[in-house]
XYZ file of C-alpha atoms in Angstrom:
433
model
C 0.005 -0.187 -0.277
C 1.634 3.037 -0.891
C -0.323 5.379 1.732
C -2.847 5.735 4.482
C -6.971 5.519 3.811
C -9.047 7.411 5.699
C -11.512 6.733 3.649
C -13.531 3.471 3.702
C -14.198 0.641 1.861
C -17.951 1.575 1.087
C -20.684 -2.052 -0.407
C -24.281 -2.640 -1.700
C -25.277 -4.204 1.595
C -25.875 -7.614 -0.070
C -22.151 -8.368 -0.378
C -20.435 -6.671 3.078
C -20.726 -10.030 4.848
C -19.618 -12.624 2.292
C -16.166 -14.021 2.871
C -14.459 -13.997 -0.520
C -13.689 -16.916 -3.498
C -10.925 -18.593 -3.483
C -11.276 -17.944 -7.765
C -7.151 -18.649 -8.002
C -7.171 -21.235 -9.194
C -4.377 -22.841 -12.497
C -7.522 -24.089 -15.053
C -6.442 -27.807 -15.339
C -6.832 -28.175 -11.444
C -9.295 -30.125 -9.678
C -10.486 -28.105 -7.166
C -13.632 -26.928 -8.739
C -14.662 -22.962 -7.980
C -17.232 -23.231 -5.198
C -21.234 -21.714 -6.207
C -21.409 -17.989 -6.288
C -24.860 -16.004 -5.521
C -26.045 -16.196 -9.567
C -28.818 -13.225 -7.292
C -24.901 -10.758 -7.775
C -24.598 -11.257 -10.557
C -24.218 -7.965 -13.831
C -24.873 -5.918 -9.577
C -25.189 -2.540 -10.659
C -24.631 -0.055 -7.672
C -25.005 3.561 -8.485
C -23.569 5.780 -4.490
C -24.022 9.492 -3.936
C -22.237 12.132 -1.643
C -23.541 15.359 -1.276
C -20.834 18.115 0.039
C -20.403 21.640 1.002
C -17.927 23.765 -0.680
C -17.137 27.707 0.097
C -14.529 28.300 -2.117
C -13.453 24.908 -4.088
C -9.575 25.766 -3.943
C -6.659 25.887 -5.911
C -6.235 22.114 -5.980
C -8.771 19.223 -5.807
C -7.541 15.649 -6.093
C -9.819 12.702 -6.080
C -8.426 9.056 -4.766
C -10.108 6.115 -6.167
C -10.883 3.004 -6.973
C -13.608 -0.639 -6.888
C -13.956 -3.485 -7.708
C -14.804 -4.857 -10.404
C -15.252 -0.639 -12.301
C -16.220 2.332 -11.617
C -17.467 5.619 -13.908
C -17.452 8.561 -12.020
C -18.789 11.819 -11.664
C -18.644 14.989 -10.026
C -21.298 17.231 -10.536
C -22.846 15.549 -12.768
C -19.766 15.476 -14.978
C -18.301 12.465 -16.271
C -13.988 11.937 -15.077
C -13.111 8.868 -15.368
C -13.505 5.332 -14.720
C -11.333 2.336 -13.916
C -9.735 0.600 -12.183
C -6.852 -1.400 -15.532
C -7.936 -5.372 -13.263
C -5.287 -5.881 -11.113
C -4.931 -8.850 -8.319
C -6.833 -7.939 -4.457
C -2.850 -7.588 -2.864
C -1.757 -5.589 -5.866
C -4.326 -2.766 -7.146
C -5.370 -0.416 -8.468
C -6.542 3.342 -7.485
C -6.483 6.214 -9.060
C -5.931 9.983 -9.118
C -8.019 12.893 -10.872
C -7.415 16.590 -10.217
C -11.266 17.753 -10.813
C -11.145 21.123 -9.927
C -12.258 22.432 -12.455
C -15.564 20.342 -10.920
C -16.624 21.645 -8.171
C -18.589 25.106 -7.367
C -19.243 26.979 -4.227
C -22.113 25.498 -2.139
C -23.147 22.349 -2.600
C -21.300 19.850 -4.416
C -21.497 15.360 -4.861
C -20.025 12.705 -5.880
C -21.521 10.529 -7.887
C -20.027 6.944 -9.055
C -21.241 3.705 -10.904
C -19.723 0.231 -9.411
C -20.413 -2.256 -11.616
C -19.995 -6.045 -9.934
C -20.085 -8.201 -13.123
C -19.200 -11.924 -10.682
C -18.271 -14.392 -14.237
C -14.796 -15.936 -13.961
C -13.569 -15.091 -17.712
C -10.613 -12.449 -18.768
C -11.869 -9.528 -18.270
C -11.914 -9.104 -14.750
C -10.915 -11.220 -11.377
C -14.842 -11.389 -10.656
C -16.672 -13.356 -9.026
C -15.162 -13.802 -6.059
C -17.357 -11.380 -3.934
C -14.895 -8.369 -3.661
C -17.099 -5.468 -4.750
C -17.153 -2.071 -3.341
C -16.008 1.531 -4.316
C -13.016 3.253 -1.703
C -12.323 6.983 -2.291
C -10.639 9.971 -0.564
C -10.915 13.973 -1.797
C -7.851 16.786 -0.926
C -8.676 20.881 -1.869
C -6.080 22.593 -1.107
C -3.796 19.231 0.446
C -7.269 19.562 3.192
C -9.440 15.966 3.861
C -12.501 16.706 2.536
C -14.277 14.163 1.526
C -14.170 9.797 2.128
C -15.504 7.032 1.093
C -18.079 6.317 4.996
C -21.390 5.086 6.119
C -22.937 8.200 4.973
C -23.041 7.757 1.191
C -26.285 6.776 0.274
C -26.742 3.516 -3.058
C -29.434 2.475 -4.895
C -29.405 -0.239 -7.049
C -30.670 0.534 -10.855
C -32.630 -2.218 -12.498
C -32.460 0.059 -15.449
C -29.403 -2.568 -17.252
C -31.332 -6.983 -18.395
C -30.511 -8.817 -19.496
C -28.828 -12.744 -18.567
C -26.425 -13.994 -21.740
C -23.280 -14.275 -22.094
C -21.056 -13.022 -25.451
C -18.124 -14.472 -26.504
C -16.125 -16.300 -23.248
C -18.777 -15.034 -20.920
C -17.036 -12.687 -21.041
C -20.234 -9.219 -20.555
C -23.319 -9.560 -20.430
C -26.380 -8.262 -22.221
C -27.084 -5.014 -21.709
C -30.897 -4.323 -22.783
C -32.037 -1.024 -21.015
C -35.445 -0.309 -20.342
C -34.324 3.613 -19.660
C -38.362 3.599 -17.664
C -36.248 2.222 -14.121
C -33.968 4.810 -14.870
C -33.026 8.135 -13.592
C -30.441 10.477 -16.240
C -29.955 13.080 -13.053
C -29.158 10.333 -10.321
C -25.099 11.969 -10.698
C -25.734 16.281 -10.431
C -25.509 18.233 -7.418
C -28.505 18.307 -5.220
C -30.996 15.735 -6.372
C -32.999 13.996 -3.744
C -31.475 10.627 -2.512
C -33.320 11.228 0.712
C -35.290 7.400 0.131
C -31.629 6.515 -0.918
C -30.676 4.462 1.872
C -26.122 4.506 3.844
C -23.919 1.520 1.696
C -21.901 -0.959 4.059
C -18.765 -0.523 5.247
C -16.742 -3.307 4.277
C -14.459 -3.372 7.488
C -11.878 -6.218 7.201
C -10.862 -5.554 3.535
C -8.506 -6.953 1.872
C -7.871 -5.258 -0.889
C -4.292 -3.585 -1.355
C -3.987 0.096 -3.162
C -1.059 0.919 -5.011
C -1.889 4.316 -7.714
C -1.835 2.738 -11.230
C 0.823 3.408 -12.973
C -0.650 3.882 -16.565
C -3.771 6.394 -17.118
C -7.024 5.238 -16.751
C -8.481 5.297 -20.956
C -8.603 7.755 -22.608
C -12.829 8.275 -23.541
C -14.575 10.580 -26.971
C -16.913 10.022 -28.635
C -16.778 9.783 -32.205
C -19.961 9.973 -35.311
C -20.729 7.080 -38.282
C -19.264 8.070 -41.666
C -22.237 7.944 -43.367
C -25.938 6.919 -42.195
C -28.037 4.408 -44.155
C -31.474 4.730 -43.808
C -32.569 0.836 -45.738
C -36.210 2.084 -45.439
C -39.042 3.610 -42.375
C -37.755 3.333 -39.010
C -34.705 0.608 -40.038
C -30.616 3.173 -40.050
C -27.668 1.129 -40.639
C -24.403 2.700 -39.905
C -20.768 2.453 -41.327
C -17.540 4.993 -37.945
C -15.123 3.382 -41.140
C -13.680 1.107 -39.223
C -13.314 -1.350 -36.171
C -13.460 0.912 -32.747
C -13.989 -0.323 -29.867
C -16.219 1.511 -28.135
C -20.080 2.262 -26.862
C -22.987 3.253 -29.621
C -25.264 5.775 -27.627
C -28.013 7.942 -29.526
C -31.403 9.675 -28.593
C -34.424 8.693 -29.347
C -38.275 9.726 -27.486
C -41.348 7.875 -28.489
C -44.249 6.015 -25.849
C -43.702 4.356 -23.225
C -42.637 1.013 -23.334
C -41.354 1.975 -27.044
C -38.754 -0.388 -28.129
C -35.400 0.219 -29.988
C -32.960 -2.537 -31.048
C -29.663 -2.805 -31.994
C -27.439 -4.426 -33.221
C -23.268 -3.647 -33.275
C -21.057 -6.047 -35.908
C -18.073 -5.460 -37.070
C -19.206 -6.890 -41.500
C -22.184 -6.799 -43.821
C -24.599 -10.350 -44.242
C -24.951 -11.876 -48.421
C -27.961 -9.350 -48.323
C -25.620 -6.403 -46.825
C -26.869 -6.149 -43.070
C -25.153 -5.744 -39.859
C -23.866 -10.001 -38.885
C -23.866 -9.158 -35.270
C -24.301 -13.233 -34.557
C -20.543 -12.160 -35.063
C -17.868 -14.859 -35.990
C -15.709 -13.715 -32.404
C -18.508 -15.575 -30.706
C -20.916 -12.762 -30.045
C -24.298 -12.096 -30.733
C -24.289 -8.180 -30.107
C -28.949 -8.526 -30.485
C -29.657 -5.612 -27.920
C -33.126 -2.644 -26.099
C -34.115 -0.009 -25.453
C -37.438 0.401 -23.375
C -38.126 3.800 -23.699
C -39.328 5.736 -20.495
C -41.662 8.436 -23.066
C -39.390 11.608 -22.346
C -36.106 12.175 -25.056
C -33.830 9.145 -23.346
C -30.681 8.552 -23.627
C -28.989 4.832 -23.917
C -26.739 4.482 -20.856
C -24.342 1.013 -22.340
C -22.196 0.721 -19.568
C -20.110 -2.161 -21.007
C -17.987 -1.903 -23.606
C -17.819 -3.479 -27.640
C -16.133 -4.431 -30.754
C -17.159 -3.107 -33.485
C -17.947 -0.622 -37.489
C -21.487 -1.314 -38.308
C -24.912 0.035 -35.821
C -28.485 -0.796 -37.482
C -31.126 0.970 -35.244
C -34.584 -0.666 -35.623
C -37.376 1.676 -34.660
C -40.314 1.617 -37.050
C -42.387 5.023 -34.782
C -39.525 7.303 -32.570
C -38.545 10.477 -33.090
C -34.221 10.716 -33.256
C -31.609 12.878 -35.015
C -29.379 11.361 -36.438
C -27.267 13.739 -35.305
C -27.323 11.476 -32.103
C -25.758 8.535 -33.308
C -22.141 8.236 -31.743
C -19.820 5.731 -30.570
C -18.337 6.836 -27.045
C -14.800 5.434 -27.955
C -12.681 3.745 -25.285
C -8.691 2.722 -25.272
C -5.031 3.452 -23.627
C -4.062 6.743 -24.654
C -2.173 7.321 -28.245
C -0.580 9.988 -29.704
C -0.396 8.909 -33.696
C 1.375 11.792 -34.176
C 4.350 10.220 -31.620
C 5.417 7.420 -35.443
C 4.151 8.056 -39.302
C 4.428 5.622 -41.867
C 3.920 7.735 -45.486
C 5.028 6.127 -49.135
C 2.959 6.257 -51.746
C 2.178 2.852 -52.020
C -1.287 2.677 -50.760
C -1.930 -0.855 -50.128
C 1.226 -0.014 -47.903
C -0.569 2.532 -46.665
C -3.787 0.950 -45.495
C -2.311 -2.033 -44.111
C 0.199 0.461 -41.395
C -3.616 1.550 -41.212
C -5.530 -1.422 -40.220
C -2.463 -2.391 -37.838
C -2.234 0.609 -36.132
C -6.042 -0.185 -35.174
C -5.233 -3.428 -33.889
C -3.155 -1.697 -31.866
C -4.930 0.922 -30.762
C -8.215 -0.268 -29.892
C -6.945 -3.692 -28.117
C -4.767 -2.149 -25.880
C -6.469 -0.749 -23.523
C -6.070 -1.291 -19.691
C -4.868 -3.678 -20.662
C -3.193 -5.938 -24.086
C -5.899 -7.634 -25.099
C -5.951 -10.292 -27.041
C -8.487 -8.883 -28.469
C -11.673 -6.407 -27.349
C -14.575 -8.661 -28.230
C -14.694 -11.539 -26.358
C -11.749 -12.321 -24.370
C -10.825 -9.229 -23.208
C -7.665 -10.451 -22.175
C -4.186 -9.797 -21.429
C -2.823 -13.246 -22.694
C 1.044 -13.071 -22.665
C 2.353 -14.232 -26.249
C 0.038 -11.259 -26.999
C 2.812 -8.872 -25.003
C 5.342 -9.852 -27.011
C 3.937 -8.346 -30.515
C 0.913 -5.631 -29.236
C 3.688 -4.659 -27.160
C 6.252 -4.158 -28.619
C 4.043 -2.478 -31.427
C 3.002 -0.015 -29.361
C 6.048 0.461 -27.539
C 7.019 1.453 -31.791
C 4.141 3.389 -31.773
C 3.113 5.447 -29.134
C 6.471 5.779 -26.845
C 5.667 4.957 -24.200
C 6.117 1.886 -21.969
C 4.052 2.170 -19.046
C 1.365 -0.003 -20.200
C 4.521 -2.555 -21.096
C 5.918 -2.281 -17.531
C 2.771 -2.698 -16.209
C 1.945 -6.199 -18.216
C 5.101 -7.526 -16.848
C 4.413 -6.452 -13.634
C 1.197 -8.402 -14.038
C 2.831 -11.647 -15.192
C 4.522 -11.341 -12.449
C 1.719 -10.868 -10.001
C 0.465 -14.065 -11.389
C 3.020 -16.417 -9.761
C 0.940 -17.135 -6.435
C -1.487 -19.830 -8.826
C 1.231 -21.007 -10.405
C 5.347 -20.291 -10.676
C 5.257 -20.303 -13.658
C 3.268 -17.444 -14.919
C -0.079 -17.665 -15.922
C -0.742 -17.386 -19.806
C -4.513 -14.771 -18.929
C -2.740 -11.773 -16.265
C -4.580 -10.067 -14.006
C -6.186 -13.766 -13.745
C -8.101 -15.411 -12.007
C -9.237 -19.835 -12.794
C -6.587 -19.294 -16.062
C -5.295 -21.167 -18.509
C -0.911 -22.205 -17.875
C 0.955 -22.237 -22.122
C 4.373 -22.853 -21.426
C 6.083 -21.351 -24.528
C 4.174 -18.084 -23.287
C 5.570 -18.470 -19.695
C 9.450 -18.282 -20.978
C 7.668 -15.497 -23.276
C 7.908 -13.442 -20.043
C 11.517 -13.562 -19.527
C 12.489 -12.054 -22.662
C 10.086 -9.501 -22.413
C 11.913 -8.090 -19.562
C 14.753 -8.520 -20.701
């Protein structure tokens, strides 16, 4: 632990008294994982803490972590998300300068915390470690800590039991009738929200994340085609990683179908039943007001179809919230008079760009896991493209820490019930050298 925390781990009370499940086994282990309570899978938790400031000060620093993952808002403004996947005994927290988000008077820190509950390659989930820890310093004075005074609510807007890929993520059928878009704003009424539970004896050991949070920004489609009434096809021009967003207004209970895919089928419709074992077909139920689609997780795709008969929407609201590790594309450039070589460079550059998230991913769709073998390829290419050693160095540590599961290192890290691939492990000392 690299600092003394005054904030406490706070959690959904359903998790507060649960002992952690030991999910850290070799995949061939004879000892199976203990059963997991299915009611705790795919759990979203909204958390708020209002506070008063006479003066926002010259600098405000917020430290935060969550298990499995969080999205942070201050006074209704998106600030960041994380942390990068890690092991509980060396768990990461993020640090943000939130000075520009604060105001005199009432302020609020609002966090959406997600616990997936699946044992896969994405996070070390499925272990009952759920919750949030947070501290806010204003001009070096501790102003807010996570404690029992924080309020929470469990939203029911995210629905779906189907998973994509290798049980990598849950589908997100979003019901806008069960969502309040103002929940993250200051002076929002939370009098009917409950108080969080404090997790005494939590076993996370926290360290400042050595890499920046993922970069998140909006991207508009390259083209929008109306195939027929109420059916629109969007082409973003290339494979990207992110979450499709839009606004729409229809009758209460009216459903919009959204399909994402990497290619078109023989009928030139989006192939949402993808080759990577992901079926990107989801349904958005409207509230009757002007709604905004609120996805939490991300996908990998190029095309989107919006099927929405009798629904009003502005096509300019069709966007993707792109996410990837920050990359300055002018650090390394390649231009020739051969158009084919230029296209090869572009597709390879994008593959590295979007495959680098909080780790070097095998693929950002079906697995979302960091394989040691891919570190050898993607990691080296990323070094040349970005001139940034931080993600590479973090990956070396990720696999070193996996030795507590198997001295020969795991093939995926950070990972839990996971594979051993001997020739992958033999690459780790090469990468260290």
